[in-house]
Short mmCIF file of C-alpha atoms and ligand atoms in Angstrom, two decimals:
data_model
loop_
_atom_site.label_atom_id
_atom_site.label_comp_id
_atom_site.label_asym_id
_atom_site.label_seq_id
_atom_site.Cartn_x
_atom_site.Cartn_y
_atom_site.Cartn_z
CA UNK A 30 11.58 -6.86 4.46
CA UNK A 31 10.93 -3.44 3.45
CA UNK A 32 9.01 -2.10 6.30
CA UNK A 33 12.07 0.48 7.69
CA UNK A 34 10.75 2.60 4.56
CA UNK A 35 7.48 2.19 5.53
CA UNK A 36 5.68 5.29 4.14
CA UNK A 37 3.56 7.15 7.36
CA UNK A 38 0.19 8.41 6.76
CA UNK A 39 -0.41 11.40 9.27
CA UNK A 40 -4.13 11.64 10.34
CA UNK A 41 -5.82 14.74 10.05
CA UNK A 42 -6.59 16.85 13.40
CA UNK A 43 -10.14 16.31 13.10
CA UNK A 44 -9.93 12.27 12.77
CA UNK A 45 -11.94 10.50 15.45
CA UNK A 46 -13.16 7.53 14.31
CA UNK A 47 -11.79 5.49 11.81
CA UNK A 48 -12.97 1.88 10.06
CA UNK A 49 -10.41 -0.73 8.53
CA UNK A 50 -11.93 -4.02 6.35
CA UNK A 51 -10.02 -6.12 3.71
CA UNK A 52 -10.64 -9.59 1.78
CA UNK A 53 -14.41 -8.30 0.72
CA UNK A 54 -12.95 -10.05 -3.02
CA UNK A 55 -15.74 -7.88 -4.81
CA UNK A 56 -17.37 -9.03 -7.85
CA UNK A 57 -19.65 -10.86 -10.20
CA UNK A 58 -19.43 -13.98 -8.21
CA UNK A 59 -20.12 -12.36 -5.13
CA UNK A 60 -23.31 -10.33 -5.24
CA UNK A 61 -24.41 -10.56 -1.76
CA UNK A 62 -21.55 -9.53 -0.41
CA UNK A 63 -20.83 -6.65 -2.67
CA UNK A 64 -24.66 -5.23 -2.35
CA UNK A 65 -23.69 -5.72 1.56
CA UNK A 66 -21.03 -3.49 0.99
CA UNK A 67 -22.82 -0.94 -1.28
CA UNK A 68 -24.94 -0.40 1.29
CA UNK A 69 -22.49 -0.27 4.00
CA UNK A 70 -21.16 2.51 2.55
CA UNK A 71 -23.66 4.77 1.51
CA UNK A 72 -24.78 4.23 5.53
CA UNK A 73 -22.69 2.88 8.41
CA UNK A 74 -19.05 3.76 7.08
CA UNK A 75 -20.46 7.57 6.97
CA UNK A 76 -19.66 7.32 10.81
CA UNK A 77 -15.96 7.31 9.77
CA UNK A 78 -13.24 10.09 9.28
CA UNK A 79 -11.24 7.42 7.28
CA UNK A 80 -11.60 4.00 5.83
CA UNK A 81 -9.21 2.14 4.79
CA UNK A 82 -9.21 -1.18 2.66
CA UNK A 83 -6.71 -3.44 3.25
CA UNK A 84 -6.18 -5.64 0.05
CA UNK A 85 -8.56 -7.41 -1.79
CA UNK A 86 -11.50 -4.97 -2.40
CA UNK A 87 -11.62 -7.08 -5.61
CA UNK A 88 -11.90 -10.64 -6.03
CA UNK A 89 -9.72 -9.81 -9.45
CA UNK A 90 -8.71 -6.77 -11.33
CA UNK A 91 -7.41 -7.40 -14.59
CA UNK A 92 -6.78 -3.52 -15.60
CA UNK A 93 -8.48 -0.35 -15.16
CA UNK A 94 -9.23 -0.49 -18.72
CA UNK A 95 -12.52 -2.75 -17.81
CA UNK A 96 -13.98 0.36 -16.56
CA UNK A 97 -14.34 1.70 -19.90
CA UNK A 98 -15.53 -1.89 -21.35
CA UNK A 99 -18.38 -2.47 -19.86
CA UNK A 100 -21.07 -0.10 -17.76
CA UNK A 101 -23.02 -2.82 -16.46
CA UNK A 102 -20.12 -4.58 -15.04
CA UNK A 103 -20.50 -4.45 -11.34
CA UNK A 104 -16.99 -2.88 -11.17
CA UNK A 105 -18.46 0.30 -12.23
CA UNK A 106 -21.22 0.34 -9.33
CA UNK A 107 -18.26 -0.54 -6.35
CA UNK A 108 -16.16 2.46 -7.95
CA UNK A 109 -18.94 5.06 -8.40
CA UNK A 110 -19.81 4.19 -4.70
CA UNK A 111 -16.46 4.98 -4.10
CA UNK A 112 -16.11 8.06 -5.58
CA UNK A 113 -19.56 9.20 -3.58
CA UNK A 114 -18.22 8.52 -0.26
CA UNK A 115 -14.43 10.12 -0.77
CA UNK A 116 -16.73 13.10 -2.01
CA UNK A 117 -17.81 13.76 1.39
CA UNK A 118 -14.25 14.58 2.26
CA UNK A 119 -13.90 11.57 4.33
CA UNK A 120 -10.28 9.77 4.08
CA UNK A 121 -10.57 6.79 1.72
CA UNK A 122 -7.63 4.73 1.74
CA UNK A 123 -6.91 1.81 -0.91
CA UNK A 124 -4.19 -0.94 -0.52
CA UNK A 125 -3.75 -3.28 -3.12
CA UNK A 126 -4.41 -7.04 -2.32
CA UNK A 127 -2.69 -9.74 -3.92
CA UNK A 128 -5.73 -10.18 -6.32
CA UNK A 129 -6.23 -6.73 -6.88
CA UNK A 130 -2.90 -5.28 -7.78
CA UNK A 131 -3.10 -4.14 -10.82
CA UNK A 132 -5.55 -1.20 -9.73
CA UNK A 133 -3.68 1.68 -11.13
CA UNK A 134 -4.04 5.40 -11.54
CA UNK A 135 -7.67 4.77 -13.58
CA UNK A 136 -8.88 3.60 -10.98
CA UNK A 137 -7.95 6.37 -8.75
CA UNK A 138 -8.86 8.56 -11.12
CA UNK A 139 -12.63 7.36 -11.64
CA UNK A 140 -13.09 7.07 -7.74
CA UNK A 141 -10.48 9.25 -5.87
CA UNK A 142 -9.15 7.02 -3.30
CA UNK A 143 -5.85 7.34 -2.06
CA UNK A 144 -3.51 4.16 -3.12
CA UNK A 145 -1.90 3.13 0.17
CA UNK A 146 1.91 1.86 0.08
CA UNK A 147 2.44 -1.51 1.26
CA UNK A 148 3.01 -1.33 4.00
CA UNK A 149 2.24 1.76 5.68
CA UNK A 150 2.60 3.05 8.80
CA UNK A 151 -0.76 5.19 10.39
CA UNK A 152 0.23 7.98 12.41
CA UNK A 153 -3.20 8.70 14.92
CA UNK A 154 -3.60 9.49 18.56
CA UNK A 155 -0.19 9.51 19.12
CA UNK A 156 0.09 5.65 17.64
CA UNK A 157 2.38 4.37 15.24
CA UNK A 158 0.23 1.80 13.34
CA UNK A 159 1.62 -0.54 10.82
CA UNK A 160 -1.04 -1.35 8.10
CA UNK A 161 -0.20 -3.57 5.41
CA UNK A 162 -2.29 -6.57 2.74
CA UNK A 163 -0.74 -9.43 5.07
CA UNK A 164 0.09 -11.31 2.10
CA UNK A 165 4.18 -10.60 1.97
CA UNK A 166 4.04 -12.10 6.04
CA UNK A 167 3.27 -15.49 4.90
CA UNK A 168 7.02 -16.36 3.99
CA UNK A 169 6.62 -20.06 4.35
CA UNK A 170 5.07 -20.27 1.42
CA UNK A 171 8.10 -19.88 -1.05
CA UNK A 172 6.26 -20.45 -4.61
CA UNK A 173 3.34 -17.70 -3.31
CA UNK A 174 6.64 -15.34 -2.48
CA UNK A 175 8.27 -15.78 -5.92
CA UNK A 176 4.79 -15.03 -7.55
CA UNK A 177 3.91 -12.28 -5.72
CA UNK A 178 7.73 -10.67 -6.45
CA UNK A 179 6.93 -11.90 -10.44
CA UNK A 180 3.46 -9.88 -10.71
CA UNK A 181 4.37 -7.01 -8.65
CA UNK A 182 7.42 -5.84 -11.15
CA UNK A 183 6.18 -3.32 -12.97
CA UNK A 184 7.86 -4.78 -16.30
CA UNK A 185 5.46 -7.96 -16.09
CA UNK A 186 2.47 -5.51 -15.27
CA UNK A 187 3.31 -3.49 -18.11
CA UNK A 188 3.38 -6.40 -20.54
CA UNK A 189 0.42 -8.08 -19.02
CA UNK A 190 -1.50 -4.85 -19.49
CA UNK A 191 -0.41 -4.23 -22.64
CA UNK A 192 -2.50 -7.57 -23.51
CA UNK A 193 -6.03 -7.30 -24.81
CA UNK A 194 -8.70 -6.92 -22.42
CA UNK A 195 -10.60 -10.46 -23.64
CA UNK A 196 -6.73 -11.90 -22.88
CA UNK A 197 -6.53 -10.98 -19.76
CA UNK A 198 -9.73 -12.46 -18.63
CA UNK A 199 -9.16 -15.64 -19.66
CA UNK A 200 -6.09 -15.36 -17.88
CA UNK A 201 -7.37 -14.07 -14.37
CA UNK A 202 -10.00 -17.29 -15.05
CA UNK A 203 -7.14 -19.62 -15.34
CA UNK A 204 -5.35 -18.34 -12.91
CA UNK A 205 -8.01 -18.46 -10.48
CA UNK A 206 -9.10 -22.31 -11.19
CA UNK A 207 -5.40 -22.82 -10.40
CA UNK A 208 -5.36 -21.08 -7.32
CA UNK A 209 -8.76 -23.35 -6.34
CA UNK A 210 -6.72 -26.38 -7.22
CA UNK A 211 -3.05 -25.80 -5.69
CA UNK A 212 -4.01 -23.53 -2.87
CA UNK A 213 -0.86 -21.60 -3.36
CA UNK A 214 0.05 -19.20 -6.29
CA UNK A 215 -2.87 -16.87 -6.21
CA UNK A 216 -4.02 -17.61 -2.93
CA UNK A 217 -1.79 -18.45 0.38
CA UNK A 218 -2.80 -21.33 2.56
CA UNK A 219 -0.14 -20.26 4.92
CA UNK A 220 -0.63 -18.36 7.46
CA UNK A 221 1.57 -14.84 7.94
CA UNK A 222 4.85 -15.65 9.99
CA UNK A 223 4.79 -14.21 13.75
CA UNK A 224 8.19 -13.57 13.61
CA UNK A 225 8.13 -11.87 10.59
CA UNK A 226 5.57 -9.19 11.57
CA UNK A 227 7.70 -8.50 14.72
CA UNK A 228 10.66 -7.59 12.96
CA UNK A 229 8.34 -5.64 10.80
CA UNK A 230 6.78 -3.99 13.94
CA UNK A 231 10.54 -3.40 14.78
CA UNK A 232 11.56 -1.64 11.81
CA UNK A 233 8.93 0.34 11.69
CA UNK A 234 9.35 1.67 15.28
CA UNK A 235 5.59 0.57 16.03
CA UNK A 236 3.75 -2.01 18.47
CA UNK A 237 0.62 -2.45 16.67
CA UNK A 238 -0.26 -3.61 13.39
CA UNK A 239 -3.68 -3.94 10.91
CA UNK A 240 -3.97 -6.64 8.36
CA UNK A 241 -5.87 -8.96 6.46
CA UNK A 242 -5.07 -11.26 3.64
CA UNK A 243 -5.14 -14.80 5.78
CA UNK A 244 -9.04 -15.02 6.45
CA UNK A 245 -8.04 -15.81 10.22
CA UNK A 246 -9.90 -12.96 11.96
CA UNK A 247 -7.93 -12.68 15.58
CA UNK A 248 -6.41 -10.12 17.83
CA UNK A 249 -2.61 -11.59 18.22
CA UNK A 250 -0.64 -10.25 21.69
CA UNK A 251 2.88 -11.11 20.98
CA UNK A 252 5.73 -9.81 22.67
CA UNK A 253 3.49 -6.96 24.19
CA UNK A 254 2.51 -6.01 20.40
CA UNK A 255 -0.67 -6.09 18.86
CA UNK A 256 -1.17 -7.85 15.79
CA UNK A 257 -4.72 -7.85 14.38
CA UNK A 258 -5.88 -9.82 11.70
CA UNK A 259 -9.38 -8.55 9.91
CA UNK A 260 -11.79 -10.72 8.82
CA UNK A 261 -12.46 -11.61 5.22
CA UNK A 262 -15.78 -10.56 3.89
CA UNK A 263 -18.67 -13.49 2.85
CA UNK A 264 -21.90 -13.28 2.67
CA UNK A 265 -22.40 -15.27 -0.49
CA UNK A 266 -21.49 -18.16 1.64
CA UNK A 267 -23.94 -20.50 2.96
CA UNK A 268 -26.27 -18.89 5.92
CA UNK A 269 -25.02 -20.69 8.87
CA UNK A 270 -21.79 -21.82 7.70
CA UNK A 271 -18.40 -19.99 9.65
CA UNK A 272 -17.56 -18.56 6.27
CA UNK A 273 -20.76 -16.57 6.34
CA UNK A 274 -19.34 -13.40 7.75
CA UNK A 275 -18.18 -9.31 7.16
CA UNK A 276 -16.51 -7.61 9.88
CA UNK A 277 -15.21 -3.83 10.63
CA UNK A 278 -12.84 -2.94 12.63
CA UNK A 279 -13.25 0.69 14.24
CA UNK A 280 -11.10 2.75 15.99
CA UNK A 281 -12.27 5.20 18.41
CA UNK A 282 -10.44 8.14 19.64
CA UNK A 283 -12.43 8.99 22.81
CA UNK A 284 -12.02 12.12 25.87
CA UNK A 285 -9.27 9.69 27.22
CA UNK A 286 -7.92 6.40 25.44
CA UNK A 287 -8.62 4.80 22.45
CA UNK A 288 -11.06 2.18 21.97
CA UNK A 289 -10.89 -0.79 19.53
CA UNK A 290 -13.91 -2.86 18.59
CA UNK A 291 -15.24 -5.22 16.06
CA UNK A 292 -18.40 -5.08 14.48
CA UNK A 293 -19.87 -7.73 13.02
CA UNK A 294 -21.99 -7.02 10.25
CA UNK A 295 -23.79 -10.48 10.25
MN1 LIG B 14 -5.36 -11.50 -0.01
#
């Protein structure tokens, strides 16, 4: 696809450790999982020099106007928890998801993250990484393709914003209870293509990619490249039930090599 344009992000000299999470689908259907992460941040992800979000912070994001709409809306609480942590001068890195998308520049501006291309390619410890939502890998699914090429044109995001607020939820509602019917348009069930990411990898000159997007948490060896999938983000899920889970991936730079582990926060 579009990966040989892939825009690099260059770490800073000091970088040592760095934390990557997607799929945490924030929001007011998820309050266990989003108080997990409010306090995740204000603690644990201290310990990094960067963090970056892969995609689906949100579980939906119908404009950055809701900011101003409603200051109980738990929205408000994820970004001002934002803004506290990429005031400590830590790297805070944002990718859109394919529920999230429409977070725009009002959203940057209220919490000062960095908007991440998708995809783009981390330059640290002498690594090309390829970091990208994992969404645009899963080509089998055709209908999920031609949405995702519908609502990422800016001319349909312009005239979907230009909606009323009230409009647009009722929308993001619908859209979701579709989604939870068909498994497809907002939500892939397919799973991203192997050969796809390797001619990704390819273009991009890299062996290693970061993504999320599938829910299939798994380090992938293919070809001698490293393709690792995050883990989605769940604790409003039942207790002991597999879906029950929130995971960070860290990357250490140490004396000598670099060291890659998963923490589970459950
Ligand atoms: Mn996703």
């Amino acid at each position: 696809m579009k990966s040989e344009h892939a825009p690099e992000i260059e770490a800073r000299a000091h970088w040592r450790r760095l934390a990557f999470i997607s799929d945490l689908h924030l929001g007011p259907d998820a309050p266990l999982t989003t108080a997990r992460f409010l306090q995740w941040l204000q603690a644990d992800a201290l310990q990094a020099d960067a963090l970056f979000i892969l995609g689906d912070l949100f579980e939906a994001w119908i404009g950055d106007d809701l900011l101003d709409a409603d200051p109980a809306d738990v929205h408000h609480e994820v970004c001002t928890a934002l803004a506290s942590f990429a005031s400590t001068d830590r790297f805070l890195g944002v990718m859109h998801g394919n529920r999230d998308f429409l977070l725009g520049s009002g959203f940057v501006q209220r919490t000062h993250v960095q908007l991440l291309a998708d995809p783009s390619v981390l330059r640290f410890a002498g690594e090309r990484i390829l970091l990208t939502h994992g969404d645009a890998l899963c080509t089998a699914d055709i209908d999920y393709q031609h949405w995702r090429a519908r609502c990422r044109d800016p001319v349909w995001q312009r005239q979907v914003l230009a909606q009323p607020l009230a409009a647009r939820r009722q929308q993001a509602a619908a859209l979701r209870a579709q989604s939870r019917a068909a498994q497809s348009r907002m939500e892939t069930s397919s799973d991203a293509d192997p050969a796809e990411a390797s001619r990704w990898l390819s273009q991009a000159a890299s062996p290693w990619m970061i993504h999320g997007h599938t829910h299939r948490p798994c380090d992938h060896w293919e070809g001698g490249r490293l393709r690792q999938v995050l883990s989605d983000w769940d604790l409003d899920a039942p207790v002991h039930s597999v879906a029950h889970r929130a995971q960070v991936l860290w990357l250490d730079q140490g004396p000598g090599a670099l060291a890659v582990h998963r923490q589970q926060l459950v």
